[in-house]
CSV table of C-alpha atoms in Angstrom, one decimal:
chain,number,residue,atom,x,y,z
A,1,MET,CA,0.0,0.0,0.0
A,2,SER,CA,1.1,3.5,-0.8
A,3,PHE,CA,2.2,5.7,2.1
A,4,VAL,CA,0.8,8.8,0.3
A,5,THR,CA,-2.8,9.7,-0.2
A,6,ARG,CA,-4.8,12.7,-1.4
A,7,GLN,CA,-8.0,11.5,0.2
A,8,PRO,CA,-9.2,12.0,3.8
A,9,ILE,CA,-7.4,9.5,6.2
A,10,ASP,CA,-9.5,6.9,8.0
A,11,GLY,CA,-7.7,6.0,11.3
A,12,ALA,CA,-9.8,2.9,11.7
A,13,ALA,CA,-8.5,1.5,8.5
A,14,LEU,CA,-5.0,1.6,9.9
A,15,LEU,CA,-6.1,-0.3,13.0
A,16,ALA,CA,-7.6,-2.9,10.8
A,17,GLN,CA,-4.4,-3.2,8.8
A,18,VAL,CA,-2.2,-4.1,11.8
A,19,ALA,CA,-4.8,-6.2,13.7
A,20,ASP,CA,-3.7,-9.7,14.5
A,21,PRO,CA,-5.0,-12.1,17.2
A,22,GLY,CA,-1.4,-12.5,18.5
A,23,LEU,CA,-0.9,-8.8,19.0
A,24,GLY,CA,-2.7,-7.6,22.1
A,25,GLY,CA,-1.8,-3.9,22.0
A,26,THR,CA,-2.2,-1.4,19.2
A,27,ALA,CA,-1.2,2.3,19.4
A,28,LEU,CA,-2.4,4.8,16.8
A,29,PHE,CA,-1.3,8.3,16.4
A,30,VAL,CA,-3.1,10.8,14.2
A,31,GLY,CA,-1.8,14.3,13.5
A,32,SER,CA,-4.4,16.9,12.4
A,33,VAL,CA,-4.2,20.4,10.9
A,34,ARG,CA,-4.5,22.7,13.9
A,35,ARG,CA,-6.7,25.8,13.6
A,36,GLY,CA,-3.7,27.5,15.3
A,37,LYS,CA,-3.3,30.8,17.1
A,38,GLU,CA,0.2,32.0,16.7
A,39,ASP,CA,-0.1,33.7,13.3
A,40,GLY,CA,-3.9,33.9,13.0
A,41,PRO,CA,-6.5,31.3,12.3
A,42,VAL,CA,-5.4,28.6,9.9
A,43,GLU,CA,-8.0,27.7,7.2
A,44,ALA,CA,-6.0,24.9,5.7
A,45,ILE,CA,-2.5,23.6,5.0
A,46,GLU,CA,-1.2,22.8,1.6
A,47,TYR,CA,1.2,19.8,1.8
A,48,SER,CA,3.7,19.1,-0.9
A,49,ALA,CA,6.4,16.5,-1.0
A,50,TYR,CA,9.3,14.8,-2.8
A,51,GLU,CA,7.0,11.9,-3.3
A,52,THR,CA,9.4,9.2,-4.5
A,53,MET,CA,11.7,9.8,-1.6
A,54,LEU,CA,8.7,10.1,0.8
A,55,GLU,CA,7.7,6.5,0.1
A,56,GLU,CA,11.2,5.2,0.3
A,57,GLU,CA,12.0,7.0,3.5
A,58,PHE,CA,8.9,5.8,5.3
A,59,GLY,CA,9.8,2.3,4.1
A,60,ARG,CA,13.2,2.7,5.8
A,61,ILE,CA,11.5,3.8,9.0
A,62,VAL,CA,9.3,0.7,9.0
A,63,THR,CA,12.3,-1.5,8.3
A,64,GLU,CA,14.1,0.0,11.3
A,65,ILE,CA,11.1,-0.5,13.5
A,66,ARG,CA,10.8,-4.2,12.5
A,67,SER,CA,14.4,-4.8,13.3
A,68,ARG,CA,14.0,-3.2,16.7
A,69,TRP,CA,10.6,-4.5,17.7
A,70,ARG,CA,10.6,-7.8,15.9
A,71,GLU,CA,7.0,-8.8,16.5
A,72,ALA,CA,5.5,-5.3,15.7
A,73,ARG,CA,3.4,-4.5,12.7
A,74,VAL,CA,3.5,-0.9,11.5
A,75,VAL,CA,1.6,1.1,8.9
A,76,GLY,CA,1.3,4.7,8.1
A,77,VAL,CA,-0.2,7.2,5.7
A,78,HIS,CA,0.5,10.8,4.9
A,79,ARG,CA,-2.0,13.0,3.1
A,80,LEU,CA,-0.8,15.6,0.6
A,81,GLY,CA,-2.6,18.5,-1.1
A,82,ARG,CA,-4.8,21.0,0.6
A,83,ILE,CA,-6.0,19.8,4.0
A,84,PRO,CA,-8.6,21.8,5.9
A,85,ALA,CA,-8.1,22.6,9.6
A,86,GLY,CA,-9.3,19.8,11.8
A,87,GLU,CA,-8.6,17.0,9.2
A,88,ILE,CA,-5.9,14.4,9.5
A,89,SER,CA,-2.6,14.9,7.8
A,90,ILE,CA,-0.7,11.8,9.0
A,91,ALA,CA,-1.5,8.6,10.8
A,92,VAL,CA,0.8,5.8,12.1
A,93,ALA,CA,-0.3,2.6,13.8
A,94,ALA,CA,1.8,-0.1,15.5
A,95,ALA,CA,0.5,-3.4,16.9
A,96,ALA,CA,2.6,-5.6,19.2
A,97,PRO,CA,2.1,-8.4,21.6
A,98,HIS,CA,2.1,-6.0,24.6
A,99,ARG,CA,1.3,-2.3,25.0
A,100,ALA,CA,4.8,-1.1,25.9
A,101,GLU,CA,6.2,-2.1,22.5
A,102,ALA,CA,3.1,-0.9,20.7
A,103,PHE,CA,3.5,2.6,22.2
A,104,ALA,CA,7.3,2.6,21.6
A,105,ALA,CA,7.1,1.5,18.0
A,106,CYS,CA,4.2,4.0,17.2
A,107,ARG,CA,6.1,6.9,18.9
A,108,HIS,CA,9.3,6.0,17.0
A,109,ALA,CA,7.4,6.0,13.7
A,110,ILE,CA,6.0,9.5,14.2
A,111,GLU,CA,9.2,11.0,15.6
A,112,GLU,CA,11.3,9.7,12.7
A,113,ALA,CA,8.6,10.7,10.2
A,114,LYS,CA,8.6,14.3,11.6
A,115,LYS,CA,12.4,14.4,11.4
A,116,ARG,CA,13.0,12.7,8.1
A,117,LEU,CA,10.1,12.9,5.7
A,118,PRO,CA,10.6,15.3,2.7
A,119,VAL,CA,7.3,17.1,3.2
A,120,TRP,CA,6.6,20.8,3.2
A,121,LYS,CA,3.6,22.8,4.3
A,122,LYS,CA,2.2,26.2,3.5
A,123,GLU,CA,-0.3,27.6,5.9
A,124,ILE,CA,-3.3,29.2,4.4
A,125,PHE,CA,-4.9,31.7,6.7
A,126,GLN,CA,-8.5,32.8,6.9
A,127,ASP,CA,-7.6,36.2,5.4
A,128,GLY,CA,-6.2,34.5,2.4
A,129,SER,CA,-2.5,35.0,3.1
A,130,GLU,CA,0.0,32.2,3.0
A,131,ALA,CA,3.2,31.2,4.7
A,132,TRP,CA,5.7,28.4,4.5
A,133,ARG,CA,5.9,26.6,7.8
A,134,ASP,CA,8.5,24.1,9.0
A,135,ASN,CA,8.8,21.9,12.1
A,136,GLU,CA,11.6,24.1,13.5
A,137,SER,CA,10.0,27.5,13.1
A,138,ARG,CA,7.4,26.9,15.8
A,139,LEU,CA,6.5,24.1,18.2
A,140,ALA,CA,5.0,21.4,15.9
B,1,MET,CA,48.7,6.9,-15.0
B,2,HIS,CA,45.3,5.6,-15.5
B,3,PHE,CA,44.4,6.7,-12.0
B,4,ARG,CA,45.6,10.2,-12.6
B,5,ASP,CA,43.6,10.4,-15.8
B,6,ALA,CA,40.4,9.5,-14.0
B,7,LEU,CA,41.0,12.4,-11.6
B,8,SER,CA,41.9,15.0,-14.2
B,9,SER,CA,39.6,17.9,-14.8
B,10,SER,CA,38.6,16.7,-18.2
B,11,THR,CA,36.4,14.0,-16.5
B,12,THR,CA,33.0,15.3,-15.2
B,13,VAL,CA,29.9,14.1,-13.5
B,14,THR,CA,26.4,15.1,-14.5
B,15,VAL,CA,23.7,15.2,-11.9
B,16,THR,CA,20.1,16.1,-12.0
B,17,VAL,CA,19.2,18.7,-9.4
B,18,ARG,CA,15.7,18.9,-7.9
B,19,ALA,CA,14.4,21.8,-5.8
B,20,PHE,CA,11.3,21.7,-3.6
B,21,ALA,CA,8.9,24.0,-1.9
B,22,ARG,CA,10.5,27.4,-1.0
B,23,TYR,CA,13.8,26.4,-2.7
B,24,ALA,CA,11.9,25.8,-5.9
B,25,GLU,CA,10.2,29.2,-5.5
B,26,ILE,CA,13.5,31.0,-4.8
B,27,LEU,CA,15.2,29.4,-7.9
B,28,GLY,CA,12.2,29.6,-10.1
B,29,LEU,CA,12.8,26.0,-11.1
B,30,GLU,CA,12.1,22.5,-9.9
B,31,GLU,CA,14.7,20.6,-11.9
B,32,THR,CA,18.0,21.3,-13.7
B,33,THR,CA,21.1,19.6,-14.7
B,34,LEU,CA,24.6,20.3,-13.4
B,35,GLU,CA,28.0,19.3,-14.7
B,36,LEU,CA,30.9,19.3,-12.3
B,37,ASP,CA,34.6,18.4,-12.5
B,38,GLU,CA,35.4,15.1,-10.8
B,39,PRO,CA,35.8,14.5,-7.9
B,40,ALA,CA,32.8,16.5,-6.8
B,41,THR,CA,30.8,16.5,-3.5
B,42,VAL,CA,27.3,17.7,-2.7
B,43,SER,CA,29.0,20.8,-1.2
B,44,ASP,CA,30.7,21.5,-4.6
B,45,ALA,CA,27.3,21.3,-6.3
B,46,VAL,CA,25.7,23.7,-3.9
B,47,LYS,CA,28.5,26.2,-4.3
B,48,LEU,CA,28.1,26.0,-8.1
B,49,LEU,CA,24.3,26.5,-7.8
B,50,ARG,CA,24.7,29.4,-5.5
B,51,SER,CA,27.1,31.2,-7.9
B,52,SER,CA,25.7,30.3,-11.3
B,53,ILE,CA,21.9,30.3,-11.0
B,54,PRO,CA,19.8,33.5,-10.6
B,55,ASN,CA,18.9,33.9,-7.0
B,56,GLY,CA,21.1,31.0,-6.2
B,57,SER,CA,22.8,33.0,-3.5
B,58,ARG,CA,19.6,32.9,-1.5
B,59,LEU,CA,20.1,29.2,-0.9
B,60,PRO,CA,21.7,28.4,2.4
B,61,GLU,CA,25.4,27.3,2.2
B,62,ARG,CA,24.6,24.0,3.7
B,63,PRO,CA,21.0,23.0,2.8
B,64,LEU,CA,19.5,19.7,3.7
B,65,VAL,CA,20.2,17.4,0.8
B,66,ALA,CA,19.4,13.9,-0.5
B,67,ILE,CA,21.1,11.8,-3.2
B,68,ASN,CA,18.9,9.3,-4.9
B,69,ARG,CA,16.2,9.8,-2.4
B,70,GLU,CA,18.3,9.3,0.7
B,71,HIS,CA,19.4,11.9,3.2
B,72,VAL,CA,23.2,12.5,2.9
B,73,LEU,CA,25.8,14.9,4.3
B,74,ALA,CA,27.4,17.8,2.4
B,75,GLU,CA,30.7,15.9,2.1
B,76,THR,CA,29.2,13.0,0.1
B,77,PRO,CA,30.8,12.5,-3.3
B,78,LEU,CA,28.6,12.8,-6.4
B,79,GLN,CA,28.4,10.1,-9.0
B,80,ASP,CA,27.4,10.5,-12.6
B,81,GLY,CA,23.6,10.3,-13.0
B,82,ASP,CA,22.8,11.1,-9.3
B,83,GLU,CA,19.6,12.8,-8.4
B,84,LEU,CA,20.6,15.6,-6.0
B,85,ALA,CA,17.6,17.1,-4.1
B,86,LEU,CA,17.7,20.4,-2.2
B,87,LEU,CA,15.3,20.0,0.7
B,88,PRO,CA,14.0,23.1,2.6
B,89,PRO,CA,13.6,22.5,6.4
B,90,LEU,CA,11.2,19.6,6.8
B,91,ALA,CA,7.6,20.0,7.9
B,92,GLY,CA,6.1,16.5,7.7
B,93,GLY,CA,3.2,15.3,9.8
C,1,MET,CA,-21.2,8.5,28.0
C,2,SER,CA,-20.7,5.2,29.8
C,3,PHE,CA,-17.2,3.8,30.1
C,4,VAL,CA,-18.7,0.3,30.0
C,5,THR,CA,-20.1,-1.5,26.9
C,6,ARG,CA,-21.1,-5.0,26.0
C,7,GLN,CA,-20.9,-4.3,22.3
C,8,PRO,CA,-17.8,-4.5,20.0
C,9,ILE,CA,-15.6,-1.4,20.4
C,10,ASP,CA,-15.2,1.0,17.5
C,11,GLY,CA,-11.8,2.7,17.8
C,12,ALA,CA,-12.7,5.3,15.2
C,13,ALA,CA,-15.7,6.5,17.4
C,14,LEU,CA,-13.2,7.4,20.1
C,15,LEU,CA,-11.1,9.4,17.7
C,16,ALA,CA,-14.2,11.3,16.7
C,17,GLN,CA,-15.1,12.0,20.3
C,18,VAL,CA,-11.8,13.7,21.1
C,19,ALA,CA,-11.4,15.5,17.8
C,20,ASP,CA,-11.0,19.3,18.0
C,21,PRO,CA,-9.5,21.7,15.5
C,22,GLY,CA,-7.3,23.1,18.3
C,23,LEU,CA,-5.8,19.7,19.2
C,24,GLY,CA,-3.2,18.7,16.6
C,25,GLY,CA,-2.2,15.3,18.0
C,26,THR,CA,-4.3,12.3,19.0
C,27,ALA,CA,-3.1,9.0,20.4
C,28,LEU,CA,-5.3,6.0,20.6
C,29,PHE,CA,-4.6,2.7,22.4
C,30,VAL,CA,-6.6,-0.4,21.9
C,31,GLY,CA,-6.1,-3.6,23.8
C,32,SER,CA,-7.3,-6.8,22.3
C,33,VAL,CA,-7.9,-10.3,23.5
C,34,ARG,CA,-4.7,-12.2,22.5
C,35,ARG,CA,-4.9,-15.7,21.1
C,36,GLY,CA,-2.1,-16.4,23.6
C,37,LYS,CA,0.4,-19.2,23.8
C,38,GLU,CA,1.4,-19.7,27.5
C,39,ASP,CA,-1.5,-21.9,28.6
C,40,GLY,CA,-2.8,-22.9,25.2
C,41,PRO,CA,-4.9,-21.2,22.6
C,42,VAL,CA,-7.4,-18.7,24.1
C,43,GLU,CA,-10.8,-18.8,22.5
C,44,ALA,CA,-12.3,-15.9,24.4
C,45,ILE,CA,-12.1,-14.0,27.6
C,46,GLU,CA,-15.1,-13.5,29.9
C,47,TYR,CA,-14.7,-10.0,31.5
C,48,SER,CA,-16.6,-9.2,34.7
C,49,ALA,CA,-16.4,-6.0,36.8
C,50,TYR,CA,-17.5,-4.1,39.8
C,51,GLU,CA,-19.4,-1.9,37.4
C,52,THR,CA,-20.4,1.1,39.6
C,53,MET,CA,-16.8,1.4,40.8
C,54,LEU,CA,-15.4,0.9,37.3
C,55,GLU,CA,-17.3,3.9,36.0
C,56,GLU,CA,-16.3,6.1,39.0
C,57,GLU,CA,-12.6,5.0,38.9
C,58,PHE,CA,-12.2,5.7,35.2
C,59,GLY,CA,-13.8,9.1,35.9
C,60,ARG,CA,-11.2,9.8,38.5
C,61,ILE,CA,-8.4,8.8,36.0
C,62,VAL,CA,-9.9,11.3,33.5
C,63,THR,CA,-10.0,14.0,36.1
C,64,GLU,CA,-6.4,13.4,37.0
C,65,ILE,CA,-5.3,13.6,33.4
C,66,ARG,CA,-7.2,16.8,32.9
C,67,SER,CA,-5.5,18.4,35.9
C,68,ARG,CA,-2.1,17.3,34.6
C,69,TRP,CA,-2.5,18.0,30.9
C,70,ARG,CA,-4.9,20.9,31.0
C,71,GLU,CA,-5.7,21.1,27.3
C,72,ALA,CA,-6.1,17.3,26.8
C,73,ARG,CA,-9.3,15.6,26.0
C,74,VAL,CA,-9.6,11.9,27.1
C,75,VAL,CA,-12.2,9.2,26.5
C,76,GLY,CA,-12.2,5.5,27.1
C,77,VAL,CA,-14.4,2.4,26.9
C,78,HIS,CA,-14.1,-1.0,28.4
C,79,ARG,CA,-16.1,-4.0,27.0
C,80,LEU,CA,-17.4,-6.6,29.4
C,81,GLY,CA,-18.9,-10.1,28.9
C,82,ARG,CA,-17.4,-12.7,26.6
C,83,ILE,CA,-14.9,-11.2,24.1
C,84,PRO,CA,-13.6,-13.5,21.4
C,85,ALA,CA,-9.8,-13.6,20.7
C,86,GLY,CA,-8.8,-10.8,18.4
C,87,GLU,CA,-11.5,-8.4,19.5
C,88,ILE,CA,-11.0,-5.2,21.4
C,89,SER,CA,-11.5,-5.2,25.2
C,90,ILE,CA,-10.4,-1.6,26.0
C,91,ALA,CA,-9.7,1.6,24.1
C,92,VAL,CA,-8.5,5.0,25.4
C,93,ALA,CA,-7.9,8.1,23.3
C,94,ALA,CA,-6.3,11.4,24.2
C,95,ALA,CA,-6.1,14.5,22.0
C,96,ALA,CA,-3.8,17.4,22.8
C,97,PRO,CA,-2.4,20.5,21.1
C,98,HIS,CA,0.9,18.6,20.4
C,99,ARG,CA,1.9,15.0,20.1
C,100,ALA,CA,4.0,14.6,23.3
C,101,GLU,CA,1.1,15.4,25.5
C,102,ALA,CA,-1.3,13.2,23.5
C,103,PHE,CA,1.0,10.2,23.9
C,104,ALA,CA,1.7,11.0,27.6
C,105,ALA,CA,-2.0,11.4,28.5
C,106,CYS,CA,-3.0,8.3,26.5
C,107,ARG,CA,-0.3,6.2,28.1
C,108,HIS,CA,-1.2,7.4,31.6
C,109,ALA,CA,-4.8,6.5,31.0
C,110,ILE,CA,-4.1,2.9,30.0
C,111,GLU,CA,-1.4,2.4,32.7
C,112,GLU,CA,-3.8,3.6,35.4
C,113,ALA,CA,-6.7,1.7,34.0
C,114,LYS,CA,-4.6,-1.5,34.2
C,115,LYS,CA,-3.6,-0.8,37.8
C,116,ARG,CA,-6.8,0.4,39.2
C,117,LEU,CA,-9.9,-0.7,37.3
C,118,PRO,CA,-12.0,-3.4,39.2
C,119,VAL,CA,-12.2,-5.8,36.3
C,120,TRP,CA,-11.5,-9.5,36.2
C,121,LYS,CA,-11.0,-12.0,33.4
C,122,LYS,CA,-11.5,-15.6,32.9
C,123,GLU,CA,-9.7,-17.2,30.0
C,124,ILE,CA,-11.7,-19.7,28.0
C,125,PHE,CA,-9.4,-22.1,26.1
C,126,GLN,CA,-10.2,-23.9,22.9
C,127,ASP,CA,-10.5,-27.2,24.8
C,128,GLY,CA,-13.3,-25.6,26.9
C,129,SER,CA,-11.3,-25.3,30.1
C,130,GLU,CA,-11.3,-22.0,32.0
C,131,ALA,CA,-8.9,-20.1,34.2
C,132,TRP,CA,-9.0,-16.8,36.1
C,133,ARG,CA,-6.2,-14.6,34.9
C,134,ASP,CA,-4.9,-11.4,36.5
C,135,ASN,CA,-2.4,-8.7,35.3
C,136,GLU,CA,0.2,-10.0,37.8
C,137,SER,CA,0.0,-13.6,36.9
C,138,ARG,CA,1.6,-13.2,33.5
C,139,LEU,CA,3.0,-10.4,31.5
C,140,ALA,CA,-0.2,-8.5,30.5
D,1,MET,CA,-17.9,10.6,79.0
D,2,HIS,CA,-19.8,11.1,75.8
D,3,PHE,CA,-16.6,10.3,73.9
D,4,ARG,CA,-16.1,7.1,75.8
D,5,ASP,CA,-19.7,6.1,75.2
D,6,ALA,CA,-19.2,6.5,71.5
D,7,LEU,CA,-16.2,4.1,71.6
D,8,SER,CA,-17.9,1.5,73.8
D,9,SER,CA,-18.4,-1.9,72.5
D,10,SER,CA,-22.2,-1.6,72.6
D,11,THR,CA,-22.0,0.7,69.5
D,12,THR,CA,-21.7,-1.2,66.2
D,13,VAL,CA,-21.3,-0.4,62.5
D,14,THR,CA,-23.1,-2.3,59.8
D,15,VAL,CA,-21.5,-2.6,56.4
D,16,THR,CA,-22.5,-4.3,53.2
D,17,VAL,CA,-19.8,-6.6,51.9
D,18,ARG,CA,-19.5,-7.4,48.2
D,19,ALA,CA,-17.3,-10.1,46.7
D,20,PHE,CA,-16.2,-10.4,43.1
D,21,ALA,CA,-14.8,-12.9,40.6
D,22,ARG,CA,-12.8,-15.6,42.3
D,23,TYR,CA,-13.6,-14.3,45.8
D,24,ALA,CA,-17.3,-14.6,45.1
D,25,GLU,CA,-16.6,-18.2,43.9
D,26,ILE,CA,-14.6,-19.0,47.1
D,27,LEU,CA,-17.2,-17.6,49.4
D,28,GLY,CA,-20.2,-18.8,47.4
D,29,LEU,CA,-21.8,-15.3,47.8
D,30,GLU,CA,-21.7,-11.9,46.1
D,31,GLU,CA,-23.1,-9.8,48.9
D,32,THR,CA,-23.6,-10.1,52.7
D,33,THR,CA,-24.0,-7.8,55.7
D,34,LEU,CA,-21.5,-7.6,58.5
D,35,GLU,CA,-21.9,-6.0,62.0
D,36,LEU,CA,-18.7,-5.0,63.8
D,37,ASP,CA,-18.0,-3.4,67.2
D,38,GLU,CA,-16.9,0.2,66.8
D,39,PRO,CA,-14.2,1.3,66.1
D,40,ALA,CA,-13.6,-1.1,63.2
D,41,THR,CA,-11.3,-1.0,60.3
D,42,VAL,CA,-11.3,-2.8,56.9
D,43,SER,CA,-8.8,-5.2,58.5
D,44,ASP,CA,-11.2,-6.0,61.3
D,45,ALA,CA,-13.9,-6.8,58.8
D,46,VAL,CA,-11.6,-9.1,56.8
D,47,LYS,CA,-10.6,-10.9,60.0
D,48,LEU,CA,-14.2,-11.5,60.9
D,49,LEU,CA,-15.0,-12.7,57.4
D,50,ARG,CA,-12.1,-15.1,57.4
D,51,SER,CA,-13.2,-16.6,60.7
D,52,SER,CA,-17.0,-16.6,60.4
D,53,ILE,CA,-17.9,-17.4,56.8
D,54,PRO,CA,-17.5,-20.9,55.3
D,55,ASN,CA,-14.3,-21.0,53.2
D,56,GLY,CA,-13.5,-17.5,54.6
D,57,SER,CA,-10.0,-18.6,55.5
D,58,ARG,CA,-9.3,-19.0,51.8
D,59,LEU,CA,-9.4,-15.2,51.4
D,60,PRO,CA,-6.0,-13.5,51.7
D,61,GLU,CA,-5.3,-11.7,55.0
D,62,ARG,CA,-4.8,-8.4,53.1
D,63,PRO,CA,-7.0,-8.5,50.0
D,64,LEU,CA,-7.3,-5.5,47.8
D,65,VAL,CA,-10.4,-3.5,49.1
D,66,ALA,CA,-12.6,-0.6,48.2
D,67,ILE,CA,-15.0,1.4,50.4
D,68,ASN,CA,-17.8,3.1,48.6
D,69,ARG,CA,-16.2,2.4,45.2
D,70,GLU,CA,-12.8,3.8,46.1
D,71,HIS,CA,-9.6,1.9,46.7
D,72,VAL,CA,-8.6,2.1,50.4
D,73,LEU,CA,-5.9,0.7,52.7
D,74,ALA,CA,-6.5,-2.1,55.3
D,75,GLU,CA,-6.2,0.5,58.1
D,76,THR,CA,-9.2,2.6,56.9
D,77,PRO,CA,-12.0,2.9,59.5
D,78,LEU,CA,-15.4,1.7,58.6
D,79,GLN,CA,-18.5,3.8,59.0
D,80,ASP,CA,-22.1,2.6,59.3
D,81,GLY,CA,-23.6,1.9,55.9
D,82,ASP,CA,-20.3,1.6,54.1
D,83,GLU,CA,-20.1,-0.7,51.0
D,84,LEU,CA,-16.9,-2.8,51.5
D,85,ALA,CA,-15.7,-4.6,48.4
D,86,LEU,CA,-13.3,-7.5,48.3
D,87,LEU,CA,-11.3,-7.2,45.0
D,88,PRO,CA,-9.3,-10.1,43.6
D,89,PRO,CA,-6.1,-9.2,41.8
D,90,LEU,CA,-7.1,-6.8,39.0
D,91,ALA,CA,-7.1,-7.8,35.4
D,92,GLY,CA,-8.5,-4.8,33.5
D,93,GLY,CA,-7.8,-3.9,29.9
């Protein structure tokens, strides 16, 4: 399955993808476009990416997780294009035999995704103005 | 002798340069081709871009870069046919 | 909403309950009945509870989370009765402005739930035998 | 004098005892009523149950307990009308 989508993300679909009767704990993280306050109300964010690298880089993250938490199953999806405030931009799910590994693998996936994925966002404010925004420029 | 030939300035590498997001806006292009004398590193390519392309000097001296869709450091050597990507500060998620 | 249900749990419903355009990160944990290995294949688990206390105790956990992570929204649901292997027994979701608080609040909710909720389970094996099972008696 | 009266053995507290899961199985009951001389603690109630109810001695000396649906320690004093719950090792989630 592709890591990239241009459609609304369904968190429950990710839960279903990692579900396994041998895996008792599943952690799911979903990141949404925040309405925001710092620069004014955000109407939407336009996400763009280096798509071929994005797929490969997330694949490498998954491979790393599987080598560290051998029984874990991990999936993720990143939406690109214009995403209205309140809608999901990224989701990652990890299932493992027990909850500690599920949380650790899920957390690892999202932290590495934030650090490494070649994705950029332009905030579109309610007054129509736009601004590039990166994960360093404000608390993300 | 052969070794010396290979390192002479007559041998070059040609790489495809891709720019994204605000770097694409700054440079006014998303893709270009660059020819460099061998041996050449990512850093050499960035220097050449900054001096030879309009608005190139607005790129940082050490931008985040990828070769063939993997993050690499500025000291990484370039090989003929590489895809060199200039990545603005990341903002995934 | 009641913390207790006897119906299958829908993880996506919890995500919807905590969703808010000001809260950019949401963590969801779901615990499922594991098929298991230690004592033989588990067919199902029969969950029973001190139900009035269960509701109150989860309410106290939510109150504690709100006092520690002031902007967080937390919800949870625990299924009781006979739950077949592979189906969800508990789910907790926490939304917060940023992901660190969302993970911390969600983790806190499930850890406290495991420690404090008056719930008991009887494993029902494929051979028809049964055994009480608590969170101390094996890795849970 | 009044204080002493209140503590005299002629005053009692009546509590409802509830047992769950394997404790309900051991005792063969889910609910009973217990009358204790004042002052009485959770620990006193458990002692009385262990000595007076069939199979009561199979309860642990210090089981997990709740009063009025809140976890409490064995030293907690009982008040008239309290709901005292005997909780087997927990297994939620």
